[in-house]
PDB file of C-alpha atoms in Angstrom:
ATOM      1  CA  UNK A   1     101.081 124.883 135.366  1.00 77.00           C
ATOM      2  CA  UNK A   2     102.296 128.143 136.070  1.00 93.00           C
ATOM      3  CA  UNK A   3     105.681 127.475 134.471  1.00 95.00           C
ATOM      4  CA  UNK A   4     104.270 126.632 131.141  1.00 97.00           C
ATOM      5  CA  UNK A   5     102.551 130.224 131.368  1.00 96.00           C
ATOM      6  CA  UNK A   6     105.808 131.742 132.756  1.00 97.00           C
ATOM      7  CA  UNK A   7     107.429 130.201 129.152  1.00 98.00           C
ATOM      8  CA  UNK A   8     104.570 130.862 127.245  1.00 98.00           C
ATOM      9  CA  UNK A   9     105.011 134.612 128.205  1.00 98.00           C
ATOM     10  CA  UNK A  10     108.951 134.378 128.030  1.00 98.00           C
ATOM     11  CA  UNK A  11     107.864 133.034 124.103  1.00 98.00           C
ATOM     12  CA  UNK A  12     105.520 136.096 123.840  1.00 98.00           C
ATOM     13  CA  UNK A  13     102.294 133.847 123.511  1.00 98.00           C
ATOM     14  CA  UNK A  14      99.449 133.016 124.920  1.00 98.00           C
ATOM     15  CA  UNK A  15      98.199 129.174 125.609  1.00 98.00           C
ATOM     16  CA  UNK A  16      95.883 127.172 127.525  1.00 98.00           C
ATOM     17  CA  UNK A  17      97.536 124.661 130.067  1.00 99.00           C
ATOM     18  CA  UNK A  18      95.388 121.252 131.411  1.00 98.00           C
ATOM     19  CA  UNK A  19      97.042 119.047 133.764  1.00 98.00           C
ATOM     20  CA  UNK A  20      95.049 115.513 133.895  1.00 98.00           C
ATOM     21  CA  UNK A  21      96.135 112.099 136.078  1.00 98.00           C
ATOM     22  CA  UNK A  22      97.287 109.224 134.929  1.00 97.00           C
ATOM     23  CA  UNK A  23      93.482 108.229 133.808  1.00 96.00           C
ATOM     24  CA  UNK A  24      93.070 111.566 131.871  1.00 96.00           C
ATOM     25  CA  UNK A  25      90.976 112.771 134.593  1.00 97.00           C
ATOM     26  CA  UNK A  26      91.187 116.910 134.998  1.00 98.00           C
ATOM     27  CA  UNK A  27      92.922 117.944 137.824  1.00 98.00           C
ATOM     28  CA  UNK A  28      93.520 121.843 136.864  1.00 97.00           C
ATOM     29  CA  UNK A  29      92.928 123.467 133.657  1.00 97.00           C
ATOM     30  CA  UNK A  30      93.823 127.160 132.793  1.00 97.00           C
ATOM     31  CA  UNK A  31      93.297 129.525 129.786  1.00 98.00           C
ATOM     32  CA  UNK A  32      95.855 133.202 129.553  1.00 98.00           C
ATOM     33  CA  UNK A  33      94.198 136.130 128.501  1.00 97.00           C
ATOM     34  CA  UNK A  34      93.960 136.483 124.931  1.00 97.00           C
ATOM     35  CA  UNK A  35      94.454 132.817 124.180  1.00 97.00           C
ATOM     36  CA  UNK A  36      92.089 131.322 121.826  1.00 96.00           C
ATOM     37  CA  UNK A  37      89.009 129.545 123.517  1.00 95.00           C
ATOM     38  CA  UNK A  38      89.649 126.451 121.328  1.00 96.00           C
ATOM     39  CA  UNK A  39      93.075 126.405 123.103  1.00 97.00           C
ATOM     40  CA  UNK A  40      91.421 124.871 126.265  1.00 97.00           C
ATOM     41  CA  UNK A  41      90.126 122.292 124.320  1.00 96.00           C
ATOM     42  CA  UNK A  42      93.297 121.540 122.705  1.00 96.00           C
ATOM     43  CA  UNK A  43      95.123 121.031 125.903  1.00 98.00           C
ATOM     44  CA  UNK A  44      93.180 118.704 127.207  1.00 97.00           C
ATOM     45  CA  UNK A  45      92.904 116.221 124.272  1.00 96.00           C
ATOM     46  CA  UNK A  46      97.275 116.690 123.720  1.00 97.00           C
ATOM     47  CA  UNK A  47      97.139 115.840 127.975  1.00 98.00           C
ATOM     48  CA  UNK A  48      94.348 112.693 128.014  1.00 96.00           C
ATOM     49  CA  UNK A  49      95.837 111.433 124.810  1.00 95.00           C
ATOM     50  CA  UNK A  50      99.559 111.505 126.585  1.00 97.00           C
ATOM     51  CA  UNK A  51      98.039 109.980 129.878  1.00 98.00           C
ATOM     52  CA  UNK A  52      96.320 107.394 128.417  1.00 94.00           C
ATOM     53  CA  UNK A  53      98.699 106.019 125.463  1.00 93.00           C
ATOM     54  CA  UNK A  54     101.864 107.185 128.005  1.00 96.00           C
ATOM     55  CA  UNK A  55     103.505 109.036 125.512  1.00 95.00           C
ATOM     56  CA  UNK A  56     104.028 112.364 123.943  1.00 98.00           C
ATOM     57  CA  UNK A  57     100.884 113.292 121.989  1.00 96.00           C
ATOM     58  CA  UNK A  58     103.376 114.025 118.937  1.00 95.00           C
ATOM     59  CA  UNK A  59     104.879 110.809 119.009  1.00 95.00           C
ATOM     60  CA  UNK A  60     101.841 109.070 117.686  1.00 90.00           C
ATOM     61  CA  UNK A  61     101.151 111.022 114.767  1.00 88.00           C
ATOM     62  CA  UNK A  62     103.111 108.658 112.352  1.00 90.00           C
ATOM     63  CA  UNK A  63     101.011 105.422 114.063  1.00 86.00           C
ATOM     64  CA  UNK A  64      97.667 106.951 113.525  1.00 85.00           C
ATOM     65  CA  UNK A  65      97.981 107.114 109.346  1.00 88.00           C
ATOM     66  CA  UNK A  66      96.120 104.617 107.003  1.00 91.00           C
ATOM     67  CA  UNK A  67      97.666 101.412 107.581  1.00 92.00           C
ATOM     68  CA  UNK A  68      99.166 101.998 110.895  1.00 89.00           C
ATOM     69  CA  UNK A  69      97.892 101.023 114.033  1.00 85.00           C
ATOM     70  CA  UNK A  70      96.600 104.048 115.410  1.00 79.00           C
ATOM     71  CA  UNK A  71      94.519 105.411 112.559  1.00 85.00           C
ATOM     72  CA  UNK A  72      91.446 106.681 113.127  1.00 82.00           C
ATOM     73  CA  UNK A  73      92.599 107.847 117.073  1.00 78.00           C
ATOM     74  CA  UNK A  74      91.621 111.194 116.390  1.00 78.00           C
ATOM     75  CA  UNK A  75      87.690 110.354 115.607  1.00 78.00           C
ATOM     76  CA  UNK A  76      87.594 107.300 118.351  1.00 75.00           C
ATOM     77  CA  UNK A  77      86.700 108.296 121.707  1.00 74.00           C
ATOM     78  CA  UNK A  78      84.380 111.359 120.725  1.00 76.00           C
ATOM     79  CA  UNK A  79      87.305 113.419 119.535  1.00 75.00           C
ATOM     80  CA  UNK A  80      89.217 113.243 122.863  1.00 84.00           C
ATOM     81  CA  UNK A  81      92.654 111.660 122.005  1.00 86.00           C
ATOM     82  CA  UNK A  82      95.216 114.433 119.715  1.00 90.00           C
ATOM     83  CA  UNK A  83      98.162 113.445 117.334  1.00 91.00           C
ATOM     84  CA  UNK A  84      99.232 116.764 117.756  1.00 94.00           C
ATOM     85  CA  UNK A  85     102.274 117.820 119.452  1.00 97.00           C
ATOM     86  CA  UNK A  86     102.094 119.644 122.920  1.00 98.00           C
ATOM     87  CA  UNK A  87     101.072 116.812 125.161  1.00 98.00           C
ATOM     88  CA  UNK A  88     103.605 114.489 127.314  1.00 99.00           C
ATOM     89  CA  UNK A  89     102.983 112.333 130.337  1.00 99.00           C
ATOM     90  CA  UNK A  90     104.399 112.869 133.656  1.00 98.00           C
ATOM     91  CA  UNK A  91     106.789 109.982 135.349  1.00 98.00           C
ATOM     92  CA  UNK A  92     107.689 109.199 138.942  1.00 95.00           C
ATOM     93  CA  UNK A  93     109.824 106.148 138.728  1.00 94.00           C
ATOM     94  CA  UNK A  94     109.136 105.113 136.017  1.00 94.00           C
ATOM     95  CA  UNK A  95     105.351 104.854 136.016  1.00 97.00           C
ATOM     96  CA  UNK A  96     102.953 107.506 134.488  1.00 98.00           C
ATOM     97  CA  UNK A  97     101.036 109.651 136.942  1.00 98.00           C
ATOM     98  CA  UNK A  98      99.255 112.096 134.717  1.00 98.00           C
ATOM     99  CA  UNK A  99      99.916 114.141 131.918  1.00 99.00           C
ATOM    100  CA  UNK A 100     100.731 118.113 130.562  1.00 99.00           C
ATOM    101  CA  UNK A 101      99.019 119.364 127.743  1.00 99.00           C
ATOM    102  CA  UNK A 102      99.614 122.737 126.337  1.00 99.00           C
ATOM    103  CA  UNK A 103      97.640 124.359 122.941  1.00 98.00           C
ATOM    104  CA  UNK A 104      97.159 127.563 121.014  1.00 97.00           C
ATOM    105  CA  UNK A 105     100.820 128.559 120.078  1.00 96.00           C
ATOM    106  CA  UNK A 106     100.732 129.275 116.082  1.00 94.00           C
ATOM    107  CA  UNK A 107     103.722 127.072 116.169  1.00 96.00           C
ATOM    108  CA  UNK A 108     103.304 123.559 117.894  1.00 96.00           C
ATOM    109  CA  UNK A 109     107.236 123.700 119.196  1.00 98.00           C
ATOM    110  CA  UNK A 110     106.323 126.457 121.454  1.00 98.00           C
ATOM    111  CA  UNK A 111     103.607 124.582 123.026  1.00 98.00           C
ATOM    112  CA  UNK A 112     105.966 121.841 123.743  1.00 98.00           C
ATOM    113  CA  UNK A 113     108.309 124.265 125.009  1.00 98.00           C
ATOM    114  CA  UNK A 114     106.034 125.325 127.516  1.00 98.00           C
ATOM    115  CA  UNK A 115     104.729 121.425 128.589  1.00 98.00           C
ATOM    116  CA  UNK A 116     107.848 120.028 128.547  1.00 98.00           C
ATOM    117  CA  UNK A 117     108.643 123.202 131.275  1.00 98.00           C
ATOM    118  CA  UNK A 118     106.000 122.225 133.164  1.00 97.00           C
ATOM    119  CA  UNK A 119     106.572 118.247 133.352  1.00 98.00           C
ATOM    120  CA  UNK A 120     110.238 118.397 134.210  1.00 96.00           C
ATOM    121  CA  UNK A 121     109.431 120.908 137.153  1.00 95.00           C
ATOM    122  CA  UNK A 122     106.278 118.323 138.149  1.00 94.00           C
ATOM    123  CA  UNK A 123     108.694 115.193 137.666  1.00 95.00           C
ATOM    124  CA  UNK A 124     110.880 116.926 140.493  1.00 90.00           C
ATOM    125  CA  UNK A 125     108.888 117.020 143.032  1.00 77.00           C
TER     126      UNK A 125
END
């Protein structure tokens, strides 16, 4: 976690971070100073959604539209699974053992920037 904030301050922003297990459960959340309360919120939803579908948040975006077999995602579950960029699971051999989420960047790529940061240092160890 503290690499995504070590980005996010290298990006001159401020973010939440949630790290989750592979159920979505929370294991650590955190919130920088000055980063939007709703930011929390966002993190978690972009790290359960990538836990529990085992993929990037942003990657389901294009499955969740009318038609598709994802729609409605964002309103199932009580609002707790996110289409939204920022969330990606974590891998140890090849299985998923939790997840990264990262929100309140103005601009999504920077939260990705800052998750993907902190699941390639937790995927090394």
């Amino acid at each position: 976690m503290d690499i995504a904030m070590k980005k996010a301050k290298e990006l001159k922003i401020t973010v939440s971070v949630a790290v989750v297990d592979d159920h979505g459960i929370v294991i650590t959340t955190s919130k920088m100073d000055g980063a939007f309360y709703i930011s929390s919120k966002y993190a978690l939803a972009k790290a359960y959604t990538a836990a529990n579908l085992m993929m990037p948040s942003g990657d389901i975006a294009p499955y969740a539209v009318e038609g598709k077999p994802y729609f409605g995602t964002t309103s199932a579950f009580g609002g707790e699974l996110m289409v939204i960029a920022g969330g990606f699971p974590v891998k140890q051999s090849g299985k998923v053992i939790g997840a990264v989420g990262v929100g309140g960047s103005a601009d999504v790529n920077q939260d990705v920037e800052c998750a993907k940061a902190a699941v390639e240092l937790l995927e090394k160890s």
